[in-house]
Amino acid sequence: MKTRRPVKFIQLFAFLFIVTGILPANAQEFTWQAGLPAVSETGFYNISLHPAFIAKCYDTALTDVRLFDGETTVSYMLRRDTPYVALPSPVITVRNNTAARRTVIQLQFKEEFLIEQLRLTVATPAYFKRYFYVTKDTSERPSSGEFALVSGQSSIFKLHTSLKTKQCFIIISNEDNPPLQLKDINAWQQHIYLTAWLEKGKDYLLKTGVPELPAPVYDLPYFASKLPARIPVLEAGNIAAVPAVIKNVPSTPAERNTTVFTSKKWIWTGIVSIIVLITLLSIRLLRDMRERK
């Protein structure tokens, strides 16, 4: 009988370590969050997503964005419109490759911004017509085609495929012409926002940063035509890494539906209890081993 005891202890230890691994994973699923200001009235609101928040998302479709009231998810409708929102200016590095008869312009951003539109401002020469394309990798040519940069015409270009990146390249074909002298390059993204029903007296958080999280399927998009013509706008701010505590504008705390596996209080209580249990079992195992000797 005594010989079976170590085997049982080993099995129990394995189970406990698996549980302690699961609990923190559930508690830290999202890596970034942004707080919303408290609303003065219950109703529909448009929540503008700041470029810095979108930069924390894992894909261009923003499938990993979730809106929370405590531990409860709130349905929303993801919408895009104009005007475009300017992104922070990138660091621009220009390399002229005479042999390849092209100019390679490297744009470096501080974060993985969503790039959907570019403007190239040319200083000289006065007359030019060059073709260029935008790519994340200079070794690959995108299948979406080229743009024509022509003097006297619009120098604002909407990308065929949106890029979400900290670095991209503009490849300009010079043929037998001297390289263009660029004055500036600007980048934009569409105005992206969520429309959701928010209740007075509740605290809301936006969360994101989960790889390969499927897009949510909500009922609200099916009733887009019935939404009010004018909807108040909120700005999501205080972007911070989870589990940092975000303090919104003071409001009355809402009752929250929590379970043992979603409540942080219970999660940490469970972790501490398991550590204590492991310690006691270790002491018991050492005593049994000494008695057998």
PDB file of N, CA and C in Angstrom, residues 119-215:
ATOM      1  N   ARG A 119      -0.128  59.767 -48.741  1.00  0.00           N
ATOM      2  CA  ARG A 119       0.054  60.942 -49.589  1.00  0.00           C
ATOM      3  C   ARG A 119       1.545  61.199 -49.748  1.00  0.00           C
ATOM      4  N   LEU A 120       1.977  61.300 -51.001  1.00  0.00           N
ATOM      5  CA  LEU A 120       3.374  61.579 -51.313  1.00  0.00           C
ATOM      6  C   LEU A 120       3.476  63.002 -51.858  1.00  0.00           C
ATOM      7  N   THR A 121       4.213  63.844 -51.173  1.00  0.00           N
ATOM      8  CA  THR A 121       4.410  65.230 -51.610  1.00  0.00           C
ATOM      9  C   THR A 121       5.790  65.344 -52.228  1.00  0.00           C
ATOM     10  N   VAL A 122       5.828  65.669 -53.530  1.00  0.00           N
ATOM     11  CA  VAL A 122       7.083  65.730 -54.285  1.00  0.00           C
ATOM     12  C   VAL A 122       7.580  67.173 -54.342  1.00  0.00           C
ATOM     13  N   ALA A 123       8.857  67.360 -54.066  1.00  0.00           N
ATOM     14  CA  ALA A 123       9.463  68.695 -54.131  1.00  0.00           C
ATOM     15  C   ALA A 123       9.958  69.002 -55.543  1.00  0.00           C
ATOM     16  N   THR A 124      10.692  68.104 -56.131  1.00  0.00           N
ATOM     17  CA  THR A 124      11.222  68.262 -57.497  1.00  0.00           C
ATOM     18  C   THR A 124      11.288  66.883 -58.153  1.00  0.00           C
ATOM     19  N   PRO A 125      11.241  66.864 -59.496  1.00  0.00           N
ATOM     20  CA  PRO A 125      11.160  67.960 -60.465  1.00  0.00           C
ATOM     21  C   PRO A 125       9.726  68.483 -60.614  1.00  0.00           C
ATOM     22  N   ALA A 126       9.552  69.449 -61.496  1.00  0.00           N
ATOM     23  CA  ALA A 126       8.234  70.055 -61.680  1.00  0.00           C
ATOM     24  C   ALA A 126       7.285  69.124 -62.419  1.00  0.00           C
ATOM     25  N   TYR A 127       7.828  68.339 -63.347  1.00  0.00           N
ATOM     26  CA  TYR A 127       6.995  67.436 -64.132  1.00  0.00           C
ATOM     27  C   TYR A 127       7.521  66.012 -63.989  1.00  0.00           C
ATOM     28  N   PHE A 128       6.591  65.097 -63.710  1.00  0.00           N
ATOM     29  CA  PHE A 128       7.000  63.707 -63.502  1.00  0.00           C
ATOM     30  C   PHE A 128       5.792  62.795 -63.667  1.00  0.00           C
ATOM     31  N   LYS A 129       6.078  61.547 -63.990  1.00  0.00           N
ATOM     32  CA  LYS A 129       5.091  60.477 -63.994  1.00  0.00           C
ATOM     33  C   LYS A 129       5.821  59.193 -63.638  1.00  0.00           C
ATOM     34  N   ARG A 130       5.601  58.711 -62.440  1.00  0.00           N
ATOM     35  CA  ARG A 130       6.271  57.508 -61.953  1.00  0.00           C
ATOM     36  C   ARG A 130       5.243  56.523 -61.417  1.00  0.00           C
ATOM     37  N   TYR A 131       5.572  55.257 -61.544  1.00  0.00           N
ATOM     38  CA  TYR A 131       4.736  54.204 -60.983  1.00  0.00           C
ATOM     39  C   TYR A 131       5.389  53.670 -59.709  1.00  0.00           C
ATOM     40  N   PHE A 132       4.538  53.354 -58.717  1.00  0.00           N
ATOM     41  CA  PHE A 132       5.065  52.822 -57.464  1.00  0.00           C
ATOM     42  C   PHE A 132       4.079  51.824 -56.868  1.00  0.00           C
ATOM     43  N   TYR A 133       4.571  51.035 -55.937  1.00  0.00           N
ATOM     44  CA  TYR A 133       3.716  50.123 -55.172  1.00  0.00           C
ATOM     45  C   TYR A 133       4.172  50.128 -53.719  1.00  0.00           C
ATOM     46  N   VAL A 134       3.288  49.656 -52.851  1.00  0.00           N
ATOM     47  CA  VAL A 134       3.547  49.639 -51.407  1.00  0.00           C
ATOM     48  C   VAL A 134       3.571  48.193 -50.946  1.00  0.00           C
ATOM     49  N   THR A 135       4.560  47.853 -50.131  1.00  0.00           N
ATOM     50  CA  THR A 135       4.717  46.476 -49.686  1.00  0.00           C
ATOM     51  C   THR A 135       5.322  46.429 -48.293  1.00  0.00           C
ATOM     52  N   LYS A 136       5.115  45.305 -47.602  1.00  0.00           N
ATOM     53  CA  LYS A 136       5.734  45.094 -46.291  1.00  0.00           C
ATOM     54  C   LYS A 136       7.093  44.417 -46.422  1.00  0.00           C
ATOM     55  N   ASP A 137       7.382  43.887 -47.626  1.00  0.00           N
ATOM     56  CA  ASP A 137       8.624  43.157 -47.854  1.00  0.00           C
ATOM     57  C   ASP A 137       9.167  43.531 -49.230  1.00  0.00           C
ATOM     58  N   THR A 138      10.391  44.050 -49.266  1.00  0.00           N
ATOM     59  CA  THR A 138      10.971  44.503 -50.544  1.00  0.00           C
ATOM     60  C   THR A 138      11.248  43.351 -51.502  1.00  0.00           C
ATOM     61  N   SER A 139      11.278  42.140 -51.003  1.00  0.00           N
ATOM     62  CA  SER A 139      11.546  40.988 -51.868  1.00  0.00           C
ATOM     63  C   SER A 139      10.298  40.506 -52.588  1.00  0.00           C
ATOM     64  N   GLU A 140       9.143  41.037 -52.217  1.00  0.00           N
ATOM     65  CA  GLU A 140       7.893  40.611 -52.825  1.00  0.00           C
ATOM     66  C   GLU A 140       7.177  41.778 -53.490  1.00  0.00           C
ATOM     67  N   ARG A 141       6.560  41.497 -54.614  1.00  0.00           N
ATOM     68  CA  ARG A 141       5.765  42.505 -55.309  1.00  0.00           C
ATOM     69  C   ARG A 141       4.288  42.196 -55.072  1.00  0.00           C
ATOM     70  N   PRO A 142       3.523  43.137 -54.503  1.00  0.00           N
ATOM     71  CA  PRO A 142       2.119  42.855 -54.199  1.00  0.00           C
ATOM     72  C   PRO A 142       1.301  42.609 -55.465  1.00  0.00           C
ATOM     73  N   SER A 143       0.303  41.737 -55.339  1.00  0.00           N
ATOM     74  CA  SER A 143      -0.538  41.396 -56.487  1.00  0.00           C
ATOM     75  C   SER A 143      -1.613  42.442 -56.758  1.00  0.00           C
ATOM     76  N   SER A 144      -1.736  43.437 -55.876  1.00  0.00           N
ATOM     77  CA  SER A 144      -2.814  44.422 -56.005  1.00  0.00           C
ATOM     78  C   SER A 144      -2.519  45.512 -57.024  1.00  0.00           C
ATOM     79  N   GLY A 145      -1.320  45.519 -57.614  1.00  0.00           N
ATOM     80  CA  GLY A 145      -1.030  46.467 -58.672  1.00  0.00           C
ATOM     81  C   GLY A 145      -0.307  47.716 -58.215  1.00  0.00           C
ATOM     82  N   GLU A 146      -0.129  48.660 -59.164  1.00  0.00           N
ATOM     83  CA  GLU A 146       0.663  49.857 -58.926  1.00  0.00           C
ATOM     84  C   GLU A 146      -0.215  51.108 -58.865  1.00  0.00           C
ATOM     85  N   PHE A 147       0.419  52.197 -58.452  1.00  0.00           N
ATOM     86  CA  PHE A 147      -0.194  53.519 -58.460  1.00  0.00           C
ATOM     87  C   PHE A 147       0.628  54.412 -59.385  1.00  0.00           C
ATOM     88  N   ALA A 148      -0.046  55.394 -59.986  1.00  0.00           N
ATOM     89  CA  ALA A 148       0.639  56.355 -60.848  1.00  0.00           C
ATOM     90  C   ALA A 148       0.755  57.689 -60.123  1.00  0.00           C
ATOM     91  N   LEU A 149       1.978  58.135 -59.911  1.00  0.00           N
ATOM     92  CA  LEU A 149       2.249  59.418 -59.269  1.00  0.00           C
ATOM     93  C   LEU A 149       2.583  60.416 -60.376  1.00  0.00           C
ATOM     94  N   VAL A 150       1.657  61.360 -60.617  1.00  0.00           N
ATOM     95  CA  VAL A 150       1.776  62.269 -61.764  1.00  0.00           C
ATOM     96  C   VAL A 150       1.681  63.709 -61.279  1.00  0.00           C
ATOM     97  N   SER A 151       2.568  64.546 -61.772  1.00  0.00           N
ATOM     98  CA  SER A 151       2.546  65.970 -61.398  1.00  0.00           C
ATOM     99  C   SER A 151       1.227  66.602 -61.832  1.00  0.00           C
ATOM    100  N   GLY A 152       0.670  67.469 -60.982  1.00  0.00           N
ATOM    101  CA  GLY A 152      -0.580  68.139 -61.283  1.00  0.00           C
ATOM    102  C   GLY A 152      -1.817  67.330 -60.940  1.00  0.00           C
ATOM    103  N   GLN A 153      -1.643  66.066 -60.535  1.00  0.00           N
ATOM    104  CA  GLN A 153      -2.775  65.226 -60.157  1.00  0.00           C
ATOM    105  C   GLN A 153      -2.719  64.910 -58.664  1.00  0.00           C
ATOM    106  N   SER A 154      -3.795  64.354 -58.143  1.00  0.00           N
ATOM    107  CA  SER A 154      -3.863  64.048 -56.721  1.00  0.00           C
ATOM    108  C   SER A 154      -2.736  63.102 -56.318  1.00  0.00           C
ATOM    109  N   SER A 155      -2.114  63.416 -55.190  1.00  0.00           N
ATOM    110  CA  SER A 155      -1.015  62.581 -54.689  1.00  0.00           C
ATOM    111  C   SER A 155      -1.451  61.765 -53.480  1.00  0.00           C
ATOM    112  N   ILE A 156      -2.784  61.629 -53.287  1.00  0.00           N
ATOM    113  CA  ILE A 156      -3.337  60.825 -52.198  1.00  0.00           C
ATOM    114  C   ILE A 156      -3.816  59.502 -52.782  1.00  0.00           C
ATOM    115  N   PHE A 157      -3.369  58.389 -52.185  1.00  0.00           N
ATOM    116  CA  PHE A 157      -3.649  57.073 -52.737  1.00  0.00           C
ATOM    117  C   PHE A 157      -4.242  56.167 -51.662  1.00  0.00           C
ATOM    118  N   LYS A 158      -5.397  55.571 -51.976  1.00  0.00           N
ATOM    119  CA  LYS A 158      -6.010  54.592 -51.093  1.00  0.00           C
ATOM    120  C   LYS A 158      -5.431  53.220 -51.432  1.00  0.00           C
ATOM    121  N   LEU A 159      -4.856  52.545 -50.437  1.00  0.00           N
ATOM    122  CA  LEU A 159      -4.223  51.263 -50.684  1.00  0.00           C
ATOM    123  C   LEU A 159      -5.254  50.215 -51.093  1.00  0.00           C
ATOM    124  N   HIS A 160      -4.872  49.370 -52.038  1.00  0.00           N
ATOM    125  CA  HIS A 160      -5.758  48.292 -52.477  1.00  0.00           C
ATOM    126  C   HIS A 160      -6.007  47.307 -51.334  1.00  0.00           C
ATOM    127  N   THR A 161      -4.982  47.071 -50.535  1.00  0.00           N
ATOM    128  CA  THR A 161      -5.075  46.183 -49.381  1.00  0.00           C
ATOM    129  C   THR A 161      -4.502  46.909 -48.165  1.00  0.00           C
ATOM    130  N   SER A 162      -5.281  47.010 -47.115  1.00  0.00           N
ATOM    131  CA  SER A 162      -4.809  47.701 -45.917  1.00  0.00           C
ATOM    132  C   SER A 162      -3.611  46.977 -45.317  1.00  0.00           C
ATOM    133  N   LEU A 163      -2.705  47.756 -44.752  1.00  0.00           N
ATOM    134  CA  LEU A 163      -1.528  47.198 -44.090  1.00  0.00           C
ATOM    135  C   LEU A 163      -1.579  47.528 -42.608  1.00  0.00           C
ATOM    136  N   LYS A 164      -1.296  46.547 -41.790  1.00  0.00           N
ATOM    137  CA  LYS A 164      -1.173  46.779 -40.348  1.00  0.00           C
ATOM    138  C   LYS A 164       0.249  46.407 -39.972  1.00  0.00           C
ATOM    139  N   THR A 165       1.090  47.399 -39.779  1.00  0.00           N
ATOM    140  CA  THR A 165       2.511  47.129 -39.662  1.00  0.00           C
ATOM    141  C   THR A 165       3.254  48.294 -39.028  1.00  0.00           C
ATOM    142  N   LYS A 166       4.434  48.013 -38.504  1.00  0.00           N
ATOM    143  CA  LYS A 166       5.326  49.063 -37.998  1.00  0.00           C
ATOM    144  C   LYS A 166       6.259  49.546 -39.090  1.00  0.00           C
ATOM    145  N   GLN A 167       6.329  48.775 -40.181  1.00  0.00           N
ATOM    146  CA  GLN A 167       7.269  49.116 -41.254  1.00  0.00           C
ATOM    147  C   GLN A 167       6.718  48.712 -42.611  1.00  0.00           C
ATOM    148  N   CYS A 168       6.820  49.590 -43.568  1.00  0.00           N
ATOM    149  CA  CYS A 168       6.449  49.265 -44.942  1.00  0.00           C
ATOM    150  C   CYS A 168       7.382  50.016 -45.897  1.00  0.00           C
ATOM    151  N   PHE A 169       7.295  49.663 -47.178  1.00  0.00           N
ATOM    152  CA  PHE A 169       8.185  50.240 -48.184  1.00  0.00           C
ATOM    153  C   PHE A 169       7.371  50.747 -49.366  1.00  0.00           C
ATOM    154  N   ILE A 170       7.802  51.892 -49.888  1.00  0.00           N
ATOM    155  CA  ILE A 170       7.256  52.435 -51.131  1.00  0.00           C
ATOM    156  C   ILE A 170       8.336  52.269 -52.194  1.00  0.00           C
ATOM    157  N   ILE A 171       8.027  51.507 -53.230  1.00  0.00           N
ATOM    158  CA  ILE A 171       9.002  51.225 -54.291  1.00  0.00           C
ATOM    159  C   ILE A 171       8.612  52.030 -55.536  1.00  0.00           C
ATOM    160  N   ILE A 172       9.442  53.002 -55.910  1.00  0.00           N
ATOM    161  CA  ILE A 172       9.161  53.867 -57.055  1.00  0.00           C
ATOM    162  C   ILE A 172      10.058  53.464 -58.222  1.00  0.00           C
ATOM    163  N   SER A 173       9.445  53.225 -59.373  1.00  0.00           N
ATOM    164  CA  SER A 173      10.202  52.903 -60.583  1.00  0.00           C
ATOM    165  C   SER A 173      10.601  54.199 -61.285  1.00  0.00           C
ATOM    166  N   ASN A 174      11.914  54.411 -61.432  1.00  0.00           N
ATOM    167  CA  ASN A 174      12.418  55.656 -62.047  1.00  0.00           C
ATOM    168  C   ASN A 174      12.708  55.520 -63.534  1.00  0.00           C
ATOM    169  N   GLU A 175      12.808  54.299 -64.017  1.00  0.00           N
ATOM    170  CA  GLU A 175      13.240  54.067 -65.406  1.00  0.00           C
ATOM    171  C   GLU A 175      14.573  54.810 -65.645  1.00  0.00           C
ATOM    172  N   ASP A 176      14.640  55.687 -66.667  1.00  0.00           N
ATOM    173  CA  ASP A 176      15.881  56.411 -66.947  1.00  0.00           C
ATOM    174  C   ASP A 176      15.879  57.834 -66.393  1.00  0.00           C
ATOM    175  N   ASN A 177      14.935  58.122 -65.509  1.00  0.00           N
ATOM    176  CA  ASN A 177      14.815  59.459 -64.938  1.00  0.00           C
ATOM    177  C   ASN A 177      15.590  59.569 -63.622  1.00  0.00           C
ATOM    178  N   PRO A 178      15.978  60.780 -63.267  1.00  0.00           N
ATOM    179  CA  PRO A 178      16.601  60.973 -61.959  1.00  0.00           C
ATOM    180  C   PRO A 178      15.572  60.745 -60.852  1.00  0.00           C
ATOM    181  N   PRO A 179      15.987  60.341 -59.657  1.00  0.00           N
ATOM    182  CA  PRO A 179      15.049  60.079 -58.566  1.00  0.00           C
ATOM    183  C   PRO A 179      14.257  61.326 -58.175  1.00  0.00           C
ATOM    184  N   LEU A 180      13.037  61.101 -57.715  1.00  0.00           N
ATOM    185  CA  LEU A 180      12.226  62.205 -57.211  1.00  0.00           C
ATOM    186  C   LEU A 180      12.765  62.677 -55.864  1.00  0.00           C
ATOM    187  N   GLN A 181      12.624  63.968 -55.614  1.00  0.00           N
ATOM    188  CA  GLN A 181      12.953  64.521 -54.305  1.00  0.00           C
ATOM    189  C   GLN A 181      11.642  64.731 -53.553  1.00  0.00           C
ATOM    190  N   LEU A 182      11.426  63.916 -52.517  1.00  0.00           N
ATOM    191  CA  LEU A 182      10.172  63.964 -51.774  1.00  0.00           C
ATOM    192  C   LEU A 182      10.249  64.959 -50.627  1.00  0.00           C
ATOM    193  N   LYS A 183       9.162  65.708 -50.469  1.00  0.00           N
ATOM    194  CA  LYS A 183       9.084  66.694 -49.388  1.00  0.00           C
ATOM    195  C   LYS A 183       8.516  66.073 -48.123  1.00  0.00           C
ATOM    196  N   ASP A 184       7.506  65.207 -48.276  1.00  0.00           N
ATOM    197  CA  ASP A 184       6.873  64.605 -47.110  1.00  0.00           C
ATOM    198  C   ASP A 184       6.016  63.415 -47.535  1.00  0.00           C
ATOM    199  N   ILE A 185       5.758  62.508 -46.562  1.00  0.00           N
ATOM    200  CA  ILE A 185       4.858  61.376 -46.759  1.00  0.00           C
ATOM    201  C   ILE A 185       3.955  61.289 -45.539  1.00  0.00           C
ATOM    202  N   ASN A 186       2.648  61.208 -45.778  1.00  0.00           N
ATOM    203  CA  ASN A 186       1.667  61.122 -44.694  1.00  0.00           C
ATOM    204  C   ASN A 186       0.832  59.859 -44.838  1.00  0.00           C
ATOM    205  N   ALA A 187       0.364  59.337 -43.707  1.00  0.00           N
ATOM    206  CA  ALA A 187      -0.441  58.114 -43.710  1.00  0.00           C
ATOM    207  C   ALA A 187      -1.728  58.339 -42.926  1.00  0.00           C
ATOM    208  N   TRP A 188      -2.794  57.646 -43.358  1.00  0.00           N
ATOM    209  CA  TRP A 188      -4.104  57.747 -42.696  1.00  0.00           C
ATOM    210  C   TRP A 188      -4.751  56.376 -42.565  1.00  0.00           C
ATOM    211  N   GLN A 189      -5.734  56.313 -41.695  1.00  0.00           N
ATOM    212  CA  GLN A 189      -6.654  55.176 -41.621  1.00  0.00           C
ATOM    213  C   GLN A 189      -8.074  55.723 -41.647  1.00  0.00           C
ATOM    214  N   GLN A 190      -9.024  54.861 -41.965  1.00  0.00           N
ATOM    215  CA  GLN A 190     -10.426  55.274 -41.924  1.00  0.00           C
ATOM    216  C   GLN A 190     -10.847  55.575 -40.481  1.00  0.00           C
ATOM    217  N   HIS A 191     -11.916  56.367 -40.360  1.00  0.00           N
ATOM    218  CA  HIS A 191     -12.510  56.566 -39.038  1.00  0.00           C
ATOM    219  C   HIS A 191     -13.246  55.283 -38.688  1.00  0.00           C
ATOM    220  N   ILE A 192     -12.757  54.581 -37.672  1.00  0.00           N
ATOM    221  CA  ILE A 192     -13.331  53.302 -37.267  1.00  0.00           C
ATOM    222  C   ILE A 192     -13.960  53.467 -35.887  1.00  0.00           C
ATOM    223  N   TYR A 193     -15.184  52.995 -35.741  1.00  0.00           N
ATOM    224  CA  TYR A 193     -15.869  53.155 -34.463  1.00  0.00           C
ATOM    225  C   TYR A 193     -16.856  52.016 -34.229  1.00  0.00           C
ATOM    226  N   LEU A 194     -17.242  51.865 -32.984  1.00  0.00           N
ATOM    227  CA  LEU A 194     -18.240  50.874 -32.601  1.00  0.00           C
ATOM    228  C   LEU A 194     -19.537  51.589 -32.235  1.00  0.00           C
ATOM    229  N   THR A 195     -20.663  51.004 -32.596  1.00  0.00           N
ATOM    230  CA  THR A 195     -21.964  51.491 -32.148  1.00  0.00           C
ATOM    231  C   THR A 195     -22.529  50.467 -31.181  1.00  0.00           C
ATOM    232  N   ALA A 196     -22.844  50.920 -29.956  1.00  0.00           N
ATOM    233  CA  ALA A 196     -23.320  49.992 -28.931  1.00  0.00           C
ATOM    234  C   ALA A 196     -24.343  50.675 -28.028  1.00  0.00           C
ATOM    235  N   TRP A 197     -25.157  49.860 -27.371  1.00  0.00           N
ATOM    236  CA  TRP A 197     -26.136  50.339 -26.402  1.00  0.00           C
ATOM    237  C   TRP A 197     -25.466  50.361 -25.028  1.00  0.00           C
ATOM    238  N   LEU A 198     -25.319  51.550 -24.463  1.00  0.00           N
ATOM    239  CA  LEU A 198     -24.661  51.705 -23.175  1.00  0.00           C
ATOM    240  C   LEU A 198     -25.659  52.203 -22.139  1.00  0.00           C
ATOM    241  N   GLU A 199     -25.496  51.751 -20.915  1.00  0.00           N
ATOM    242  CA  GLU A 199     -26.426  52.098 -19.844  1.00  0.00           C
ATOM    243  C   GLU A 199     -25.784  53.042 -18.834  1.00  0.00           C
ATOM    244  N   LYS A 200     -26.572  53.986 -18.390  1.00  0.00           N
ATOM    245  CA  LYS A 200     -26.111  54.944 -17.389  1.00  0.00           C
ATOM    246  C   LYS A 200     -25.759  54.202 -16.089  1.00  0.00           C
ATOM    247  N   GLY A 201     -24.655  54.629 -15.469  1.00  0.00           N
ATOM    248  CA  GLY A 201     -24.256  54.043 -14.196  1.00  0.00           C
ATOM    249  C   GLY A 201     -23.379  52.821 -14.309  1.00  0.00           C
ATOM    250  N   LYS A 202     -23.007  52.418 -15.528  1.00  0.00           N
ATOM    251  CA  LYS A 202     -22.150  51.253 -15.712  1.00  0.00           C
ATOM    252  C   LYS A 202     -20.774  51.672 -16.223  1.00  0.00           C
ATOM    253  N   ASP A 203     -19.774  50.875 -15.881  1.00  0.00           N
ATOM    254  CA  ASP A 203     -18.405  51.115 -16.345  1.00  0.00           C
ATOM    255  C   ASP A 203     -18.101  50.165 -17.496  1.00  0.00           C
ATOM    256  N   TYR A 204     -17.559  50.706 -18.585  1.00  0.00           N
ATOM    257  CA  TYR A 204     -17.275  49.903 -19.768  1.00  0.00           C
ATOM    258  C   TYR A 204     -15.788  49.945 -20.110  1.00  0.00           C
ATOM    259  N   LEU A 205     -15.305  48.811 -20.602  1.00  0.00           N
ATOM    260  CA  LEU A 205     -13.920  48.700 -21.046  1.00  0.00           C
ATOM    261  C   LEU A 205     -13.865  48.072 -22.435  1.00  0.00           C
ATOM    262  N   LEU A 206     -13.001  48.617 -23.282  1.00  0.00           N
ATOM    263  CA  LEU A 206     -12.670  47.977 -24.546  1.00  0.00           C
ATOM    264  C   LEU A 206     -11.426  47.135 -24.326  1.00  0.00           C
ATOM    265  N   LYS A 207     -11.418  45.920 -24.874  1.00  0.00           N
ATOM    266  CA  LYS A 207     -10.246  45.062 -24.743  1.00  0.00           C
ATOM    267  C   LYS A 207      -9.866  44.485 -26.101  1.00  0.00           C
ATOM    268  N   THR A 208      -8.572  44.218 -26.262  1.00  0.00           N
ATOM    269  CA  THR A 208      -8.082  43.658 -27.522  1.00  0.00           C
ATOM    270  C   THR A 208      -6.741  42.980 -27.263  1.00  0.00           C
ATOM    271  N   GLY A 209      -6.161  42.424 -28.335  1.00  0.00           N
ATOM    272  CA  GLY A 209      -4.842  41.827 -28.233  1.00  0.00           C
ATOM    273  C   GLY A 209      -4.840  40.329 -28.045  1.00  0.00           C
ATOM    274  N   VAL A 210      -5.738  39.618 -28.743  1.00  0.00           N
ATOM    275  CA  VAL A 210      -5.799  38.156 -28.645  1.00  0.00           C
ATOM    276  C   VAL A 210      -5.538  37.560 -30.023  1.00  0.00           C
ATOM    277  N   PRO A 211      -4.481  36.790 -30.206  1.00  0.00           N
ATOM    278  CA  PRO A 211      -4.202  36.207 -31.528  1.00  0.00           C
ATOM    279  C   PRO A 211      -5.285  35.239 -31.980  1.00  0.00           C
ATOM    280  N   GLU A 212      -5.666  35.344 -33.247  1.00  0.00           N
ATOM    281  CA  GLU A 212      -6.579  34.398 -33.902  1.00  0.00           C
ATOM    282  C   GLU A 212      -7.919  34.258 -33.182  1.00  0.00           C
ATOM    283  N   LEU A 213      -8.396  35.318 -32.578  1.00  0.00           N
ATOM    284  CA  LEU A 213      -9.721  35.284 -31.950  1.00  0.00           C
ATOM    285  C   LEU A 213     -10.785  35.486 -33.037  1.00  0.00           C
ATOM    286  N   PRO A 214     -11.752  34.591 -33.151  1.00  0.00           N
ATOM    287  CA  PRO A 214     -12.782  34.745 -34.198  1.00  0.00           C
ATOM    288  C   PRO A 214     -13.599  36.016 -33.992  1.00  0.00           C
ATOM    289  N   ALA A 215     -14.082  36.568 -35.086  1.00  0.00           N
ATOM    290  CA  ALA A 215     -14.918  37.766 -35.004  1.00  0.00           C
ATOM    291  C   ALA A 215     -16.224  37.441 -34.293  1.00  0.00           C
TER     292      ALA A 215
END
